[in-house]
PDB file of C-alpha atoms in Angstrom:
ATOM      1  CA  ARG A  54     -18.310   7.860  -1.719  1.00  0.00           C
ATOM      2  CA  ALA A  55     -15.033   6.356  -0.378  1.00  0.00           C
ATOM      3  CA  LEU A  56     -16.335   5.590   2.898  1.00  0.00           C
ATOM      4  CA  LEU A  57     -19.147   3.681   1.377  1.00  0.00           C
ATOM      5  CA  GLY A  58     -16.990   1.667  -0.676  1.00  0.00           C
ATOM      6  CA  ASP A  59     -14.412   0.974   1.673  1.00  0.00           C
ATOM      7  CA  LEU A  60     -17.262  -0.331   4.059  1.00  0.00           C
ATOM      8  CA  ALA A  61     -18.745  -2.370   1.021  1.00  0.00           C
ATOM      9  CA  LEU A  62     -15.164  -4.027   0.254  1.00  0.00           C
ATOM     10  CA  MET A  63     -14.408  -4.830   4.039  1.00  0.00           C
ATOM     11  CA  SER A  64     -17.835  -6.470   4.147  1.00  0.00           C
ATOM     12  CA  ALA A  65     -17.216  -8.519   0.833  1.00  0.00           C
ATOM     13  CA  VAL A  66     -13.944  -9.577   2.513  1.00  0.00           C
ATOM     14  CA  ASP A  67     -15.394 -10.725   5.623  1.00  0.00           C
ATOM     15  CA  THR A  68     -18.074 -12.751   3.393  1.00  0.00           C
ATOM     16  CA  GLY A  69     -15.788 -14.020   1.112  1.00  0.00           C
ATOM     17  CA  THR A  70     -17.089 -12.456  -1.783  1.00  0.00           C
ATOM     18  CA  ALA A  71     -14.477 -10.140  -2.690  1.00  0.00           C
ATOM     19  CA  VAL A  72     -12.743 -10.886  -6.322  1.00  0.00           C
ATOM     20  CA  VAL A  73      -8.869 -10.314  -6.721  1.00  0.00           C
ATOM     21  CA  ALA A  74      -7.689  -9.998 -10.019  1.00  0.00           C
ATOM     22  CA  GLU A  75      -4.402 -11.291 -11.057  1.00  0.00           C
ATOM     23  CA  ASP A  76      -1.912  -8.727 -12.222  1.00  0.00           C
ATOM     24  CA  THR A  77       1.472  -8.960 -12.545  1.00  0.00           C
ATOM     25  CA  PHE A  78       3.219  -5.947 -12.456  1.00  0.00           C
ATOM     26  CA  ASP A  79       6.136  -3.383 -11.432  1.00  0.00           C
ATOM     27  CA  PRO A  80       5.600  -2.917  -7.718  1.00  0.00           C
ATOM     28  CA  ARG A  81       5.769   1.344  -8.508  1.00  0.00           C
ATOM     29  CA  VAL A  82       2.681   1.295 -10.330  1.00  0.00           C
ATOM     30  CA  PRO A  83       0.306   1.163  -7.330  1.00  0.00           C
ATOM     31  CA  LEU A  84       2.398   3.719  -5.283  1.00  0.00           C
ATOM     32  CA  ARG A  85       2.650   6.105  -7.793  1.00  0.00           C
ATOM     33  CA  ASP A  86      -1.152   5.742  -8.005  1.00  0.00           C
ATOM     34  CA  ALA A  87      -1.581   5.957  -4.285  1.00  0.00           C
ATOM     35  CA  MET A  88       0.358   9.007  -4.429  1.00  0.00           C
ATOM     36  CA  ARG A  89      -1.945  10.999  -6.321  1.00  0.00           C
ATOM     37  CA  ALA A  90      -5.154   9.748  -4.751  1.00  0.00           C
ATOM     38  CA  ALA A  91      -3.700  10.562  -1.284  1.00  0.00           C
ATOM     39  CA  SER A  92      -2.023  14.131  -2.483  1.00  0.00           C
ATOM     40  CA  ALA A  93      -5.552  15.164  -3.731  1.00  0.00           C
ATOM     41  CA  GLY A  94      -7.251  17.769  -1.536  1.00  0.00           C
ATOM     42  CA  ASP A  95      -5.770  20.614   0.312  1.00  0.00           C
ATOM     43  CA  SER A  96      -2.958  19.703   3.045  1.00  0.00           C
ATOM     44  CA  PRO A  97       0.087  21.308   4.324  1.00  0.00           C
ATOM     45  CA  VAL A  98       1.441  17.661   4.372  1.00  0.00           C
ATOM     46  CA  HIS A  99       3.386  16.939   1.391  1.00  0.00           C
ATOM     47  CA  LEU A 100       3.777  13.390   0.504  1.00  0.00           C
ATOM     48  CA  VAL A 101       7.021  11.941  -0.840  1.00  0.00           C
ATOM     49  CA  ALA A 102       7.808   8.773  -2.522  1.00  0.00           C
ATOM     50  CA  GLU A 103      11.242   7.053  -2.734  1.00  0.00           C
ATOM     51  CA  GLU A 104      11.535   4.409  -5.343  1.00  0.00           C
ATOM     52  CA  PRO A 105      14.205   2.807  -6.320  1.00  0.00           C
ATOM     53  CA  ILE A 106      15.956   3.398  -9.577  1.00  0.00           C
ATOM     54  CA  HIS A 107      17.209  -0.117 -10.197  1.00  0.00           C
ATOM     55  CA  ALA A 108      14.853  -3.065 -11.534  1.00  0.00           C
ATOM     56  CA  LEU A 109      12.370  -4.356  -8.922  1.00  0.00           C
ATOM     57  CA  PRO A 110      11.165  -7.760  -9.144  1.00  0.00           C
ATOM     58  CA  VAL A 111       7.272  -8.061 -10.000  1.00  0.00           C
ATOM     59  CA  ILE A 112       3.983  -8.543  -7.909  1.00  0.00           C
ATOM     60  CA  ARG A 113       1.335 -10.929  -8.944  1.00  0.00           C
ATOM     61  CA  SER A 114      -1.451  -9.648  -7.013  1.00  0.00           C
ATOM     62  CA  ASP A 115      -4.695  -7.148  -7.712  1.00  0.00           C
ATOM     63  CA  VAL A 116      -2.849  -3.517  -8.373  1.00  0.00           C
ATOM     64  CA  GLU A 117      -5.805  -1.641  -7.782  1.00  0.00           C
ATOM     65  CA  LYS A 118      -6.442  -3.361  -4.351  1.00  0.00           C
ATOM     66  CA  VAL A 119      -2.632  -2.971  -3.626  1.00  0.00           C
ATOM     67  CA  ALA A 120      -3.339   1.158  -4.743  1.00  0.00           C
ATOM     68  CA  LEU A 121      -5.992   1.025  -2.290  1.00  0.00           C
ATOM     69  CA  VAL A 122      -4.265  -0.435   0.526  1.00  0.00           C
ATOM     70  CA  LEU A 123      -1.227   2.223   0.228  1.00  0.00           C
ATOM     71  CA  THR A 124      -3.942   4.808  -0.614  1.00  0.00           C
ATOM     72  CA  ARG A 125      -5.570   4.516   2.819  1.00  0.00           C
ATOM     73  CA  LEU A 126      -1.822   3.881   4.585  1.00  0.00           C
ATOM     74  CA  LEU A 127      -0.695   7.133   2.920  1.00  0.00           C
ATOM     75  CA  VAL A 128      -3.982   9.361   3.959  1.00  0.00           C
ATOM     76  CA  ARG A 129      -3.616   7.891   7.657  1.00  0.00           C
ATOM     77  CA  ALA A 130       0.124   9.152   7.667  1.00  0.00           C
ATOM     78  CA  ARG A 131      -0.722  12.523   5.866  1.00  0.00           C
ATOM     79  CA  ASP A 132      -3.612  13.269   8.475  1.00  0.00           C
ATOM     80  CA  THR A 133      -1.892  12.414  11.827  1.00  0.00           C
ATOM     81  CA  ALA A 134       1.777  13.853  10.719  1.00  0.00           C
ATOM     82  CA  THR A 135       3.488  16.065  12.806  1.00  0.00           C
ATOM     83  CA  GLY A 136       6.030  17.508  10.015  1.00  0.00           C
ATOM     84  CA  GLY A 137       5.618  19.075   6.839  1.00  0.00           C
ATOM     85  CA  GLU A 138       6.006  15.662   5.019  1.00  0.00           C
ATOM     86  CA  VAL A 139       5.418  11.963   4.800  1.00  0.00           C
ATOM     87  CA  ARG A 140       8.239  10.123   3.089  1.00  0.00           C
ATOM     88  CA  ALA A 141       7.242   6.820   1.971  1.00  0.00           C
ATOM     89  CA  THR A 142       9.422   4.228   0.674  1.00  0.00           C
ATOM     90  CA  MET A 143       9.478   0.778  -1.286  1.00  0.00           C
ATOM     91  CA  GLY A 144      12.357  -1.633  -1.806  1.00  0.00           C
ATOM     92  CA  ALA A 145      13.211  -5.538  -2.266  1.00  0.00           C
ATOM     93  CA  THR A 146      14.376  -7.472   0.350  1.00  0.00           C
ATOM     94  CA  GLY A 147      14.944 -11.041  -0.449  1.00  0.00           C
ATOM     95  CA  ASP A 148      11.898 -12.845  -2.010  1.00  0.00           C
ATOM     96  CA  ARG A 149       9.906  -9.809  -0.442  1.00  0.00           C
ATOM     97  CA  VAL A 150       8.632  -6.574  -2.069  1.00  0.00           C
ATOM     98  CA  GLU A 151       7.996  -4.007   0.507  1.00  0.00           C
ATOM     99  CA  TYR A 152       6.594  -0.696   0.815  1.00  0.00           C
ATOM    100  CA  ARG A 153       7.360   1.607   3.858  1.00  0.00           C
ATOM    101  CA  ILE A 154       5.095   4.514   5.692  1.00  0.00           C
ATOM    102  CA  PRO A 155       5.945   6.216   8.667  1.00  0.00           C
ATOM    103  CA  GLY A 156       2.770   7.271  10.959  1.00  0.00           C
ATOM    104  CA  ALA A 157       0.254   4.902   9.131  1.00  0.00           C
ATOM    105  CA  ALA A 158      -0.653   2.462  12.236  1.00  0.00           C
ATOM    106  CA  GLY A 159      -3.914   3.081  13.690  1.00  0.00           C
ATOM    107  CA  ASP A 160      -6.884   1.920  14.696  1.00  0.00           C
ATOM    108  CA  ASP A 161      -9.603   3.852  12.761  1.00  0.00           C
ATOM    109  CA  LEU A 162     -11.613   2.937   9.382  1.00  0.00           C
ATOM    110  CA  ALA A 163      -8.206   3.404   7.108  1.00  0.00           C
ATOM    111  CA  TRP A 164      -6.257   1.283   9.168  1.00  0.00           C
ATOM    112  CA  ARG A 165      -8.992  -1.499   9.106  1.00  0.00           C
ATOM    113  CA  VAL A 166      -9.342  -1.005   5.409  1.00  0.00           C
ATOM    114  CA  ALA A 167      -5.925  -1.470   4.603  1.00  0.00           C
ATOM    115  CA  ALA A 168      -5.721  -4.815   7.499  1.00  0.00           C
ATOM    116  CA  SER A 169      -8.231  -6.374   5.789  1.00  0.00           C
ATOM    117  CA  VAL A 170      -7.606  -5.766   2.035  1.00  0.00           C
ATOM    118  CA  SER A 171      -3.602  -7.046   2.794  1.00  0.00           C
ATOM    119  CA  ARG A 172      -5.066  -9.887   4.586  1.00  0.00           C
ATOM    120  CA  LEU A 173      -7.299 -10.760   0.919  1.00  0.00           C
ATOM    121  CA  LEU A 174      -4.285 -10.303  -1.020  1.00  0.00           C
ATOM    122  CA  GLY A 175      -1.703 -12.483   1.555  1.00  0.00           C
ATOM    123  CA  ALA A 176       0.194  -9.399   1.771  1.00  0.00           C
ATOM    124  CA  THR A 177       2.122  -8.524   4.969  1.00  0.00           C
ATOM    125  CA  LEU A 178       0.777  -5.621   7.325  1.00  0.00           C
ATOM    126  CA  GLU A 179       2.698  -4.609  10.237  1.00  0.00           C
ATOM    127  CA  THR A 180       4.496  -2.106  12.704  1.00  0.00           C
ATOM    128  CA  GLU A 181       7.791  -1.681  13.832  1.00  0.00           C
ATOM    129  CA  SER A 182       9.021   0.717  16.232  1.00  0.00           C
ATOM    130  CA  GLY A 183      12.416   2.854  15.319  1.00  0.00           C
ATOM    131  CA  PRO A 184      14.025   5.528  17.002  1.00  0.00           C
ATOM    132  CA  ALA A 185      12.006   7.927  14.578  1.00  0.00           C
ATOM    133  CA  GLY A 186       8.853   6.290  15.611  1.00  0.00           C
ATOM    134  CA  ALA A 187       6.203   3.283  13.865  1.00  0.00           C
ATOM    135  CA  ILE A 188       6.658   2.609  10.427  1.00  0.00           C
ATOM    136  CA  THR A 189       3.869   0.616   8.654  1.00  0.00           C
ATOM    137  CA  VAL A 190       5.689  -1.823   6.579  1.00  0.00           C
ATOM    138  CA  LEU A 191       3.287  -3.500   3.647  1.00  0.00           C
ATOM    139  CA  SER A 192       5.030  -6.731   2.315  1.00  0.00           C
ATOM    140  CA  PHE A 193       4.285  -8.945  -0.866  1.00  0.00           C
ATOM    141  CA  LEU A 194       5.978 -12.100  -1.992  1.00  0.00           C
ATOM    142  CA  ALA A 195       7.630 -11.189  -5.297  1.00  0.00           C
ATOM    143  CA  ALA A 196       6.445 -13.291  -8.145  1.00  0.00           C
ATOM    144  CA  PRO A 197       8.365 -16.211  -9.191  1.00  0.00           C
ATOM    145  CA  ALA A 198      11.707 -16.177 -11.162  1.00  0.00           C
ATOM    146  CA  GLY A 199      11.111 -15.921 -14.822  1.00  0.00           C
ATOM    147  CA  ARG A 200       7.827 -13.621 -14.236  1.00  0.00           C
ATOM    148  CA  THR A 201       8.976 -10.630 -15.340  1.00  0.00           C
ATOM    149  CA  GLU A 202       6.203  -9.400 -17.733  1.00  0.00           C
ATOM    150  CA  ALA A 203       4.045  -6.024 -15.892  1.00  0.00           C
ATOM    151  CA  THR A 204       0.652  -4.493 -16.762  1.00  0.00           C
TER     152      THR A 204
END
C-alpha cells in the first residue's frame, strides 16, 4: 500500500497536481510521527530521536508530508544500518530548522520519494560526509518571526 501511495505522490509532484497544506507546527511533531511510523514492524535496529528541550521556531509547511519524508529517510537508514541504532537529531541553525539522519542517503525508491516531496515543500535535502559516515540533512526555513502558533 505504501508503495502505491509513494508512486501516486511522486506522479502528482511530477505533474504539478500535488496539494500542499499550509500548516504551522512545532518541528518536533513530524519527527515524532515519523519515528512511530518507521518503528513499526520487527527490526533489530532501534530508532532514537534527539530533540532539543528549548523552544524551536515553527515551520510553515505540510506537516503530513514532512512526516512522510522523515519516515522514508528513517526507514532507509534503519534498513541499511550496520549497528544497533539510528540516532536522528534536530535543531535550529540560523533561520533554518534541520533534521539530521545518518545513513539515509541512497538511490532507491525511499530516497527518490523523500527528494521529490522535499522539493515540493521547498525544503533542502542533502548529504554531508563526516568521520562517522554520511548524514542526510533535511532543512526548512523557519516561519517568519511572530508566527509562533503551532497546530
